[in-house]
mmCIF file of C-alpha atoms in Angstrom:
data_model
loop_
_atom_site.group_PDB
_atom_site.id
_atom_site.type_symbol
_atom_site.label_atom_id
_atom_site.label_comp_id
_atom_site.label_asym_id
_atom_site.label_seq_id
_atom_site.Cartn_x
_atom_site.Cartn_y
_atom_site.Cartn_z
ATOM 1 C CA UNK A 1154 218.498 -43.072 -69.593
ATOM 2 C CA UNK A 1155 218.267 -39.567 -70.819
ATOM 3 C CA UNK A 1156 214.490 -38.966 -72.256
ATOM 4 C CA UNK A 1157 214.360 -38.866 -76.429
ATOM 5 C CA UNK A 1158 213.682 -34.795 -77.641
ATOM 6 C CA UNK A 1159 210.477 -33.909 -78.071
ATOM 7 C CA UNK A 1160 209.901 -32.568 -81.385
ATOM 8 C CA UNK A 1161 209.067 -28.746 -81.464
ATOM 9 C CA UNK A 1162 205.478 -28.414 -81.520
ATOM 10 C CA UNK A 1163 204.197 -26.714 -85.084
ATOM 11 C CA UNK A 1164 200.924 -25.596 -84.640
ATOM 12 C CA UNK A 1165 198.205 -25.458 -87.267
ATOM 13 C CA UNK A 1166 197.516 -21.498 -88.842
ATOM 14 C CA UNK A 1167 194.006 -21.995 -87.829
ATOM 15 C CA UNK A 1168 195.298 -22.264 -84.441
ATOM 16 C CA UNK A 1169 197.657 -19.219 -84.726
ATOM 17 C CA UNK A 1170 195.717 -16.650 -86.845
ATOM 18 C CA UNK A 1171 194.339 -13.846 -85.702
ATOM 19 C CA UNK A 1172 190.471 -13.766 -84.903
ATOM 20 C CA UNK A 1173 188.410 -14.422 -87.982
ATOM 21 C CA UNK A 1174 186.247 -11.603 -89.040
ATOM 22 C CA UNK A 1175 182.907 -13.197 -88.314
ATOM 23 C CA UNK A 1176 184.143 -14.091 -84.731
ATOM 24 C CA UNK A 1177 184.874 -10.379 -83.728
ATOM 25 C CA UNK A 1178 181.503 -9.482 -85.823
ATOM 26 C CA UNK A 1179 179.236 -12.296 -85.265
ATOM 27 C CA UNK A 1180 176.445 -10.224 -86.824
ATOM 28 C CA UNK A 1181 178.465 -10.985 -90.497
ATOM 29 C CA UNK A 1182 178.158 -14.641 -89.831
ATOM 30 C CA UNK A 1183 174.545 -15.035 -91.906
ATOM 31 C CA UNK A 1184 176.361 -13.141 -94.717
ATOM 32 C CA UNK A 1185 179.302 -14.921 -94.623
ATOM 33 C CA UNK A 1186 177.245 -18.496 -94.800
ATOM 34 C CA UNK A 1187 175.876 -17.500 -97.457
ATOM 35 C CA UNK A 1188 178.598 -16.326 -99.557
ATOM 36 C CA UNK A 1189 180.803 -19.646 -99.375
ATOM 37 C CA UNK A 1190 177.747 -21.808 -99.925
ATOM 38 C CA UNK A 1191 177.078 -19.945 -103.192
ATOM 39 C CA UNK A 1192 180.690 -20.397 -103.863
ATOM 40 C CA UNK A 1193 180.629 -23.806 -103.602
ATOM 41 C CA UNK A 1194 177.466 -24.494 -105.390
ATOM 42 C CA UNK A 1195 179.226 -22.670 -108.446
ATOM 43 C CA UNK A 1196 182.230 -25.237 -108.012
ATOM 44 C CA UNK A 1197 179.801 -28.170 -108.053
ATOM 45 C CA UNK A 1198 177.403 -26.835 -111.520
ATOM 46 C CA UNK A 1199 180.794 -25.529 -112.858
ATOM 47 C CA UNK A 1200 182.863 -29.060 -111.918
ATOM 48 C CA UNK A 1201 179.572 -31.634 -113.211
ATOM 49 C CA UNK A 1202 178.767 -29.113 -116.629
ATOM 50 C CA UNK A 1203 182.976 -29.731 -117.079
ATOM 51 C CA UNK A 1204 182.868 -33.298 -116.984
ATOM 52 C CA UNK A 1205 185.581 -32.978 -114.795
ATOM 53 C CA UNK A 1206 183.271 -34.575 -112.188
ATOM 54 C CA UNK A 1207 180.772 -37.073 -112.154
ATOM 55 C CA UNK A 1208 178.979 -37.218 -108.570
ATOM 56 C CA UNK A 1209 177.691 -40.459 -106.986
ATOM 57 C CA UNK A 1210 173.861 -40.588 -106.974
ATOM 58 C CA UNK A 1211 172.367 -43.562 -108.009
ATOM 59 C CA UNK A 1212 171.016 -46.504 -105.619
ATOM 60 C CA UNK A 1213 171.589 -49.667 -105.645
ATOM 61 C CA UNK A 1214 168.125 -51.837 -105.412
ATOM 62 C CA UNK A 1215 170.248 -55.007 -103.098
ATOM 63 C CA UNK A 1216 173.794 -55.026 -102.195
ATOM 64 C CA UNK A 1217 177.290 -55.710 -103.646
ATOM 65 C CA UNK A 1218 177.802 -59.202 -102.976
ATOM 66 C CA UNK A 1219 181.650 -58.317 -100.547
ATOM 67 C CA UNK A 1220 181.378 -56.749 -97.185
ATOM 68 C CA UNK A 1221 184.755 -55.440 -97.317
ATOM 69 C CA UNK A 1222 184.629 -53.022 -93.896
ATOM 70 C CA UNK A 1223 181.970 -53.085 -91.146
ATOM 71 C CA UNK A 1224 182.164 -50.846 -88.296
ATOM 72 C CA UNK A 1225 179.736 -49.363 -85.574
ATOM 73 C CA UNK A 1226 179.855 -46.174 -83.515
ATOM 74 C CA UNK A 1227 178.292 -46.006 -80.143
ATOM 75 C CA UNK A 1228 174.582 -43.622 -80.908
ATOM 76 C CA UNK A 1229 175.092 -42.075 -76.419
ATOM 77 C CA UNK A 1230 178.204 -40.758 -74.890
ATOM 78 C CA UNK A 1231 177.599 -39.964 -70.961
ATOM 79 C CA UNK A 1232 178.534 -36.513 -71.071
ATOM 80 C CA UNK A 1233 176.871 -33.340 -69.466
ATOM 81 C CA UNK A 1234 173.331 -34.858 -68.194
ATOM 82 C CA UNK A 1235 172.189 -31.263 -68.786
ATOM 83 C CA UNK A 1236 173.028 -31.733 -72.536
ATOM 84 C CA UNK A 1237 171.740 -35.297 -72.631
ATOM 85 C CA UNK A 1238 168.578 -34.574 -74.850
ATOM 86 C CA UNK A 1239 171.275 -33.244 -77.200
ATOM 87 C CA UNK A 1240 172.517 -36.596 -78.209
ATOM 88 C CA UNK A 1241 168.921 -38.016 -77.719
ATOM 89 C CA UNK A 1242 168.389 -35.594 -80.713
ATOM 90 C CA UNK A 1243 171.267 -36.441 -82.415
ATOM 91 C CA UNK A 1244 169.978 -40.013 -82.769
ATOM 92 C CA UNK A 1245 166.762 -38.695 -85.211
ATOM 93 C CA UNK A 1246 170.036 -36.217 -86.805
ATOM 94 C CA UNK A 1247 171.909 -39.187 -87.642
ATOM 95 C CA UNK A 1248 168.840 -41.673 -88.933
ATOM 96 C CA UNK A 1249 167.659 -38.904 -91.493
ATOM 97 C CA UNK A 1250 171.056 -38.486 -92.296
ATOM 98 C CA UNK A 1251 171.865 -42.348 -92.908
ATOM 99 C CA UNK A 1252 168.829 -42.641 -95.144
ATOM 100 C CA UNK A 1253 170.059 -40.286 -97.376
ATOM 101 C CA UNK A 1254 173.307 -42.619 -97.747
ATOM 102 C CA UNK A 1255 172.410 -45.827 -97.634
ATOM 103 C CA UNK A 1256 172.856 -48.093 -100.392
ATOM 104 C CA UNK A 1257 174.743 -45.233 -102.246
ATOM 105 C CA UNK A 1258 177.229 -47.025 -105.353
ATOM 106 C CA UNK A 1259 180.125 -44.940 -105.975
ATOM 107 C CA UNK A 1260 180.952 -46.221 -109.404
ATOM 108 C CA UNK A 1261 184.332 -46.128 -110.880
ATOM 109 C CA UNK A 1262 185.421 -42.687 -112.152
ATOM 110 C CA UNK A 1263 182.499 -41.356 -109.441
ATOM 111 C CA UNK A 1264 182.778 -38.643 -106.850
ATOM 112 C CA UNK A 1265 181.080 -39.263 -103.120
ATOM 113 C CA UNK A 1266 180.660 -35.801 -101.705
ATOM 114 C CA UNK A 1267 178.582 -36.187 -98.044
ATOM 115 C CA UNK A 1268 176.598 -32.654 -98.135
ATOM 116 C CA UNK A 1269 175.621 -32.972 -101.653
ATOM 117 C CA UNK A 1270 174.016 -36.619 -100.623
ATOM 118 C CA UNK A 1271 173.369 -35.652 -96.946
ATOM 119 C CA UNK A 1272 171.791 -32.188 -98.320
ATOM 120 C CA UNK A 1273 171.244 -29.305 -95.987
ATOM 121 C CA UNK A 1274 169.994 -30.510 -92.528
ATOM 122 C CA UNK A 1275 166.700 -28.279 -91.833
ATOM 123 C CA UNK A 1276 163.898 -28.400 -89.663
ATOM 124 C CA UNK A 1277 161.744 -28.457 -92.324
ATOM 125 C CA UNK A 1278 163.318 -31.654 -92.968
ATOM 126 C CA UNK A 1279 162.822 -32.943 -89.370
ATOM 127 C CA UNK A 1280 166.078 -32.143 -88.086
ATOM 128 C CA UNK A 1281 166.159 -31.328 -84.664
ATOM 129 C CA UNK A 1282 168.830 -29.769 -82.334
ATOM 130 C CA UNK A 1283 171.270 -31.999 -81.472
ATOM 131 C CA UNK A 1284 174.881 -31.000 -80.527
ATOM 132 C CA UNK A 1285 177.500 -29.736 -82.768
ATOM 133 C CA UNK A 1286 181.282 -28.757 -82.539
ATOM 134 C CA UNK A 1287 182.094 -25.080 -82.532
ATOM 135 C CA UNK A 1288 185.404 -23.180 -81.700
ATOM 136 C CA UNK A 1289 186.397 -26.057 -79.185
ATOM 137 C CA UNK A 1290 182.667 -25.684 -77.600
ATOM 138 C CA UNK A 1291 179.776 -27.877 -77.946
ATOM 139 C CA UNK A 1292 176.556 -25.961 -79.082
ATOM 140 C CA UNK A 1293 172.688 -27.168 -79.784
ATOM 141 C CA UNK A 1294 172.204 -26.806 -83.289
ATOM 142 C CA UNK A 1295 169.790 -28.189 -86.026
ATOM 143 C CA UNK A 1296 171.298 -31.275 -87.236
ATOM 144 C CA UNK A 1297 173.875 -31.495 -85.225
ATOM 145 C CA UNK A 1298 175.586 -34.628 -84.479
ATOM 146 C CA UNK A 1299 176.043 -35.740 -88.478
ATOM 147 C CA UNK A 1300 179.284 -35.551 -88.233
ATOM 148 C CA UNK A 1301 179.818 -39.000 -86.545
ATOM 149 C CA UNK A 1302 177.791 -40.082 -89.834
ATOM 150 C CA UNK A 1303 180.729 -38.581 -91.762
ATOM 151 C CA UNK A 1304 183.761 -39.837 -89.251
ATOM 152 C CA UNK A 1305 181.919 -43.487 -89.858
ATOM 153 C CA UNK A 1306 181.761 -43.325 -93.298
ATOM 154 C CA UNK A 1307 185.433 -41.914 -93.469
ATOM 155 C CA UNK A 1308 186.768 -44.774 -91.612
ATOM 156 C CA UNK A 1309 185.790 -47.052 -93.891
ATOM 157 C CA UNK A 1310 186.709 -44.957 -96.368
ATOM 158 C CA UNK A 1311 190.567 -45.262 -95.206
ATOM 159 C CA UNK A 1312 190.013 -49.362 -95.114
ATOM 160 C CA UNK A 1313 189.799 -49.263 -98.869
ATOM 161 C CA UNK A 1314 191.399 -48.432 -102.240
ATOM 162 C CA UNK A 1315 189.299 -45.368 -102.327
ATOM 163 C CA UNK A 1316 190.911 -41.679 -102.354
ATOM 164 C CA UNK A 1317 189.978 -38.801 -99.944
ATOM 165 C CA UNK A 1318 189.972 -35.831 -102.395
ATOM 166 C CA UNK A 1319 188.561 -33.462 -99.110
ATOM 167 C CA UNK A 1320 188.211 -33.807 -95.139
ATOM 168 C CA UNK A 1321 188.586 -31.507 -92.869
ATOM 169 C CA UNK A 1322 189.182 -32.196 -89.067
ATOM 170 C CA UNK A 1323 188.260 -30.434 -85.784
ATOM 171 C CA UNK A 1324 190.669 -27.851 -84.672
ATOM 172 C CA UNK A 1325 189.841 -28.634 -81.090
ATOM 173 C CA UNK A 1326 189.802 -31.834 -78.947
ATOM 174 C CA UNK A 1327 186.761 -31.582 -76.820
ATOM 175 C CA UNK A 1328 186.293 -34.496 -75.235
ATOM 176 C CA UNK A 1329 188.884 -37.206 -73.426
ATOM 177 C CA UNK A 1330 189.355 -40.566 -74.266
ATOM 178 C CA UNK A 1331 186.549 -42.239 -72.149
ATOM 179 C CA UNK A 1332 185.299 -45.427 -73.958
ATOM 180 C CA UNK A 1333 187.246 -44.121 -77.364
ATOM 181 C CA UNK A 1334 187.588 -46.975 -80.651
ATOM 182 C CA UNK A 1335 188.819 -45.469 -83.321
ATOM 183 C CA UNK A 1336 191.747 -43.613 -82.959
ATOM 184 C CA UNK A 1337 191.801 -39.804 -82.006
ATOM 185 C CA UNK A 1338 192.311 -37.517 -85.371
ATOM 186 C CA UNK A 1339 190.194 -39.610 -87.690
ATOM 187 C CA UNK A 1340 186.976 -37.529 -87.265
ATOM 188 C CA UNK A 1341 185.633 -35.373 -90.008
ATOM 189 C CA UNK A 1342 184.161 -31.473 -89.507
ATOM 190 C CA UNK A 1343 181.226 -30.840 -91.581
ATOM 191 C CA UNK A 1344 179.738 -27.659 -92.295
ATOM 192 C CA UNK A 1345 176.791 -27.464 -95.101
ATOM 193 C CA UNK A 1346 178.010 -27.282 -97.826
ATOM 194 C CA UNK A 1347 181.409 -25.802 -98.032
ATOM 195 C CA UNK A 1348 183.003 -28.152 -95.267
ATOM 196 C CA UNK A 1349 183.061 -31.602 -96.523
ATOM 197 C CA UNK A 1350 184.083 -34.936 -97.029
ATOM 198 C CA UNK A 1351 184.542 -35.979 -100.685
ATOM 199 C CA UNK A 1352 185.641 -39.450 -101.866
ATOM 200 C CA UNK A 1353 186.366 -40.428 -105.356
ATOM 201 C CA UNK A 1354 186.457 -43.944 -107.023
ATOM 202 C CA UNK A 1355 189.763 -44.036 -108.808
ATOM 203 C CA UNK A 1356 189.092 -47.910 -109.341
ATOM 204 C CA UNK A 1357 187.539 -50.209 -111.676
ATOM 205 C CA UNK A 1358 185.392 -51.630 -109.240
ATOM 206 C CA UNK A 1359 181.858 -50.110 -107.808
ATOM 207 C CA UNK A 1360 181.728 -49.427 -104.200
ATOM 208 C CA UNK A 1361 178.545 -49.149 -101.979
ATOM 209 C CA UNK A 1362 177.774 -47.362 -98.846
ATOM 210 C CA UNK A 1363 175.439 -48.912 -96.143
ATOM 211 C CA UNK A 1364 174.352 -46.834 -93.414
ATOM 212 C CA UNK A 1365 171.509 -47.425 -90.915
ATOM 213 C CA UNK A 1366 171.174 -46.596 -87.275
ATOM 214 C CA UNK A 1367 170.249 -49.476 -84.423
ATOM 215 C CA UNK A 1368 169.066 -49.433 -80.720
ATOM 216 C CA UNK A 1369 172.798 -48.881 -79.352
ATOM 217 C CA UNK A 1370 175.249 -47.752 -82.519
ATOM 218 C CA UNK A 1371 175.261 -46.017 -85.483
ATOM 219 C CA UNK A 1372 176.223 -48.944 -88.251
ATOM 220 C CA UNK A 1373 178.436 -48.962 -91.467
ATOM 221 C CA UNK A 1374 179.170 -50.951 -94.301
ATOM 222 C CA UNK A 1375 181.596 -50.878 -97.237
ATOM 223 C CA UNK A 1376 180.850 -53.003 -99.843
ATOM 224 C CA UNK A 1377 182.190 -53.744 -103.461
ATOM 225 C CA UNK A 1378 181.411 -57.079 -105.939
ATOM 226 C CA UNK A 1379 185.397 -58.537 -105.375
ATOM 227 C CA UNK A 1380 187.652 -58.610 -102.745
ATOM 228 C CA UNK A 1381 190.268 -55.834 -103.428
ATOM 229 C CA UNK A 1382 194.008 -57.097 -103.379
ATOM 230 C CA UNK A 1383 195.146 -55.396 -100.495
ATOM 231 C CA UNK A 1384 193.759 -54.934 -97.192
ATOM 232 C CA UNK A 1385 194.645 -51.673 -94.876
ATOM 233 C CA UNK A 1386 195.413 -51.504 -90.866
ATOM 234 C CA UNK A 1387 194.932 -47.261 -89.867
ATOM 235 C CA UNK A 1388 196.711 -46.434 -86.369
ATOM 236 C CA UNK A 1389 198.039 -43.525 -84.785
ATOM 237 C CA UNK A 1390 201.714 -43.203 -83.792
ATOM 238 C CA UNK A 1391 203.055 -40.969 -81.867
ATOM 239 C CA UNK A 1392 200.710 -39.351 -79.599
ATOM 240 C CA UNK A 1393 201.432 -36.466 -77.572
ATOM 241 C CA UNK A 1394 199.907 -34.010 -75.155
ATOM 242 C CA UNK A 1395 202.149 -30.567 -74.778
ATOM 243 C CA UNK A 1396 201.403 -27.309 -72.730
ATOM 244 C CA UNK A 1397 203.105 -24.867 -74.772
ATOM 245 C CA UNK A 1398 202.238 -21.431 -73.012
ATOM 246 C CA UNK A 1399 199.695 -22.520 -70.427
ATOM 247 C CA UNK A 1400 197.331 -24.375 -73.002
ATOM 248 C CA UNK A 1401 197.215 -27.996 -73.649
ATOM 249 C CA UNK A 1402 197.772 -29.415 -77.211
ATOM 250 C CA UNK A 1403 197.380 -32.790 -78.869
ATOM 251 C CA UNK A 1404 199.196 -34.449 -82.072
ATOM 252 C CA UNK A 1405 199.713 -37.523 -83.017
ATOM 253 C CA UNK A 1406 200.245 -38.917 -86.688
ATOM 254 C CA UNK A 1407 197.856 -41.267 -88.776
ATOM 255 C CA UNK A 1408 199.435 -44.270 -90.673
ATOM 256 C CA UNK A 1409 197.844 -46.453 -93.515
ATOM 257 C CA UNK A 1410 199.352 -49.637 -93.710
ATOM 258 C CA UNK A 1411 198.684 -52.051 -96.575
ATOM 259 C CA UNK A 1412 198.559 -55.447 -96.504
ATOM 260 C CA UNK A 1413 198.944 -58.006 -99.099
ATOM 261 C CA UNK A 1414 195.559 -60.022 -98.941
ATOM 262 C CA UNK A 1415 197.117 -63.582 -99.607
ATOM 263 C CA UNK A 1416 199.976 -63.144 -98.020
ATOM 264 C CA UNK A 1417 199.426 -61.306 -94.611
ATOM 265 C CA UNK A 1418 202.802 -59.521 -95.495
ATOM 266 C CA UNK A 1419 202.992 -55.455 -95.299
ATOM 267 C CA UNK A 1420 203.455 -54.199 -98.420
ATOM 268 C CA UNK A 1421 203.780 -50.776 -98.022
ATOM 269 C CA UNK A 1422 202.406 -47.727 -95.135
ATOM 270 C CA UNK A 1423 201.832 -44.314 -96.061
ATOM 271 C CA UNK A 1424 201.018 -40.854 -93.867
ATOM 272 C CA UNK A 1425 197.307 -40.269 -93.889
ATOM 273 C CA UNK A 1426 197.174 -37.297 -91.804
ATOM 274 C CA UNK A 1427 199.598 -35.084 -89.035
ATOM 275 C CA UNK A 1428 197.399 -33.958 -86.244
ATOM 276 C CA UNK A 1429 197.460 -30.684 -83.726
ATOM 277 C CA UNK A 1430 194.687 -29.888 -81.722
ATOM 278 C CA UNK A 1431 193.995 -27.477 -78.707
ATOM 279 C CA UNK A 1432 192.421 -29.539 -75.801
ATOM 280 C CA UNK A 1433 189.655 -27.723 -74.202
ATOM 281 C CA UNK A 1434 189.520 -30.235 -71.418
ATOM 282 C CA UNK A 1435 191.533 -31.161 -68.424
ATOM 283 C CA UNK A 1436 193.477 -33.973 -69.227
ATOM 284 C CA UNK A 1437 193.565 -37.366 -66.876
ATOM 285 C CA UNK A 1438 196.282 -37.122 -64.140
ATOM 286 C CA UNK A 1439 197.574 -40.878 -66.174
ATOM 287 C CA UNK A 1440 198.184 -38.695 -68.799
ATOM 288 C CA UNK A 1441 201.524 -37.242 -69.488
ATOM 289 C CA UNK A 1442 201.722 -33.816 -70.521
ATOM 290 C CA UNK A 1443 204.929 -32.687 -71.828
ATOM 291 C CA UNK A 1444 205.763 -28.939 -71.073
ATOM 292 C CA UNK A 1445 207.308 -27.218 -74.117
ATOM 293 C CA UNK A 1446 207.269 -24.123 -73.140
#
């Protein structure tokens, strides 16, 4: 049986570009921060003054009576024991951070955007170092480890009738697949306060956020007052590792598919999201790695 053609492999322009300016000159990075914060706190006074955005802030004082999604995310990966009091860290990271979410209400015609809820993680704040995600590398950095705050949150997001407006992803896949549930290229990269995940309520129902951190996982809830028509089923198809030029790459593709509530039937799928990513580990010998050149 001859072997079905691989698809050439596209990769992102973040993965192809030359060197940023800031990573030849890291001395420009402070500058540079600064710059596209104050950028995008003009597009969030400028958006709100408009009217062309109303942002999620209010609190709801018990919860919306529908659990639609639940979901928990394991608080310790066994990674580097060196780096171990990294993700002890990130465990006070991520409880600071789900305070500031929980029992959010994203009314209808409302805008959910994580760092303007979340806020600017600082020690002054009690933030400690915990690990972040930078240039394929894992780093110790204040308030790092949020991001599997945002991932959770997105998740859910993607098991509802609300609408991503902005995520952005990891351009690197840093760690394998060892105890993995959810699938790979779901994650979210966030970056106070000009990387982010925003979420808008394009419904005519309110939707609340639950978020609160346990001995084992970080915990989620989505919850509205009535059961939504449709329920959703995310997967990834086609997954892929290629060595294209002596460097491992990852895609795969991530598919929405609806489901009529009463019925069970599919009505309809859509493409969430195509994934590339450079793998900065060596994959598993089980795992097949297609050369492409």
């Amino acid at each position: 049986m001859t072997a079905a053609p691989v698809e050439p492999l596209q990769l992102p322009a973040r993965l192809t570009a030359p060197p940023r300016l800031t990573q030849r000159h890291p001395w420009l990075l402070p500058a540079a921060t600064a710059v596209h914060r104050a950028r995008r706190r003009t597009t969030w006074v400028r958006d709100e003054w408009s009217g062309r955005v109303v942002w999620a802030a209010h609190r709801g004082s018990a919860d919306l009576p529908v659990r639609l999604v639940q979901h928990g995310s394991l608080l310790l990966r066994e990674l580097d024991p060196d780096r171990m009091h990294l993700q002890h860290n990130k465990v006070t990271n991520l409880r600071l951070a789900a305070e500031r979410v929980d029992g959010l209400v994203i009314a209808p015609g409302e805008t959910f955007s994580f760092n303007r809820v979340v806020g600017n993680c600082t020690r002054r704040k009690g933030y400690v170092e915990g690990m972040r995600l930078s240039n394929g590398s894992a780093e110790a950095g204040v308030g790092g480890g949020i991001c599997q705050l945002a991932n959770l949150v997105h998740w859910m997001v993607l098991h509802s009738p609300l609408t991503v407006v902005e995520r952005s992803e990891h351009s690197f896949d840093p760690f394998p697949d060892q105890g993995r549930v959810l699938p790979w290229g779901v994650g979210c990269s966030i970056v106070y306060n000009y990387v982010d995940l925003v979420v808008r309520n394009d419904t005519d129902r309110p939707f609340q956020l639950r978020a609160w951190v346990g001995r084992r996982y970080l915990h989620g809830q989505l919850r509205t007052d009535e059961r939504p028509d449709h329920s959703y089923r995310v997967e990834a198809r086609h997954e892929q590792f290629l060595r294209q030029d002596g460097r491992v790459f990852r895609r795969n593709q991530i598919w929405r598919r609806v489901i009529g509530r009463r019925t069970g039937d599919q009505v309809g799928e859509e493409l969430v999201k195509k994934n590339c990513a450079l793998v900065v580990y060596e994959p598993r010998p089980d795992v097949d790695v297609i050369d492409v050149g």
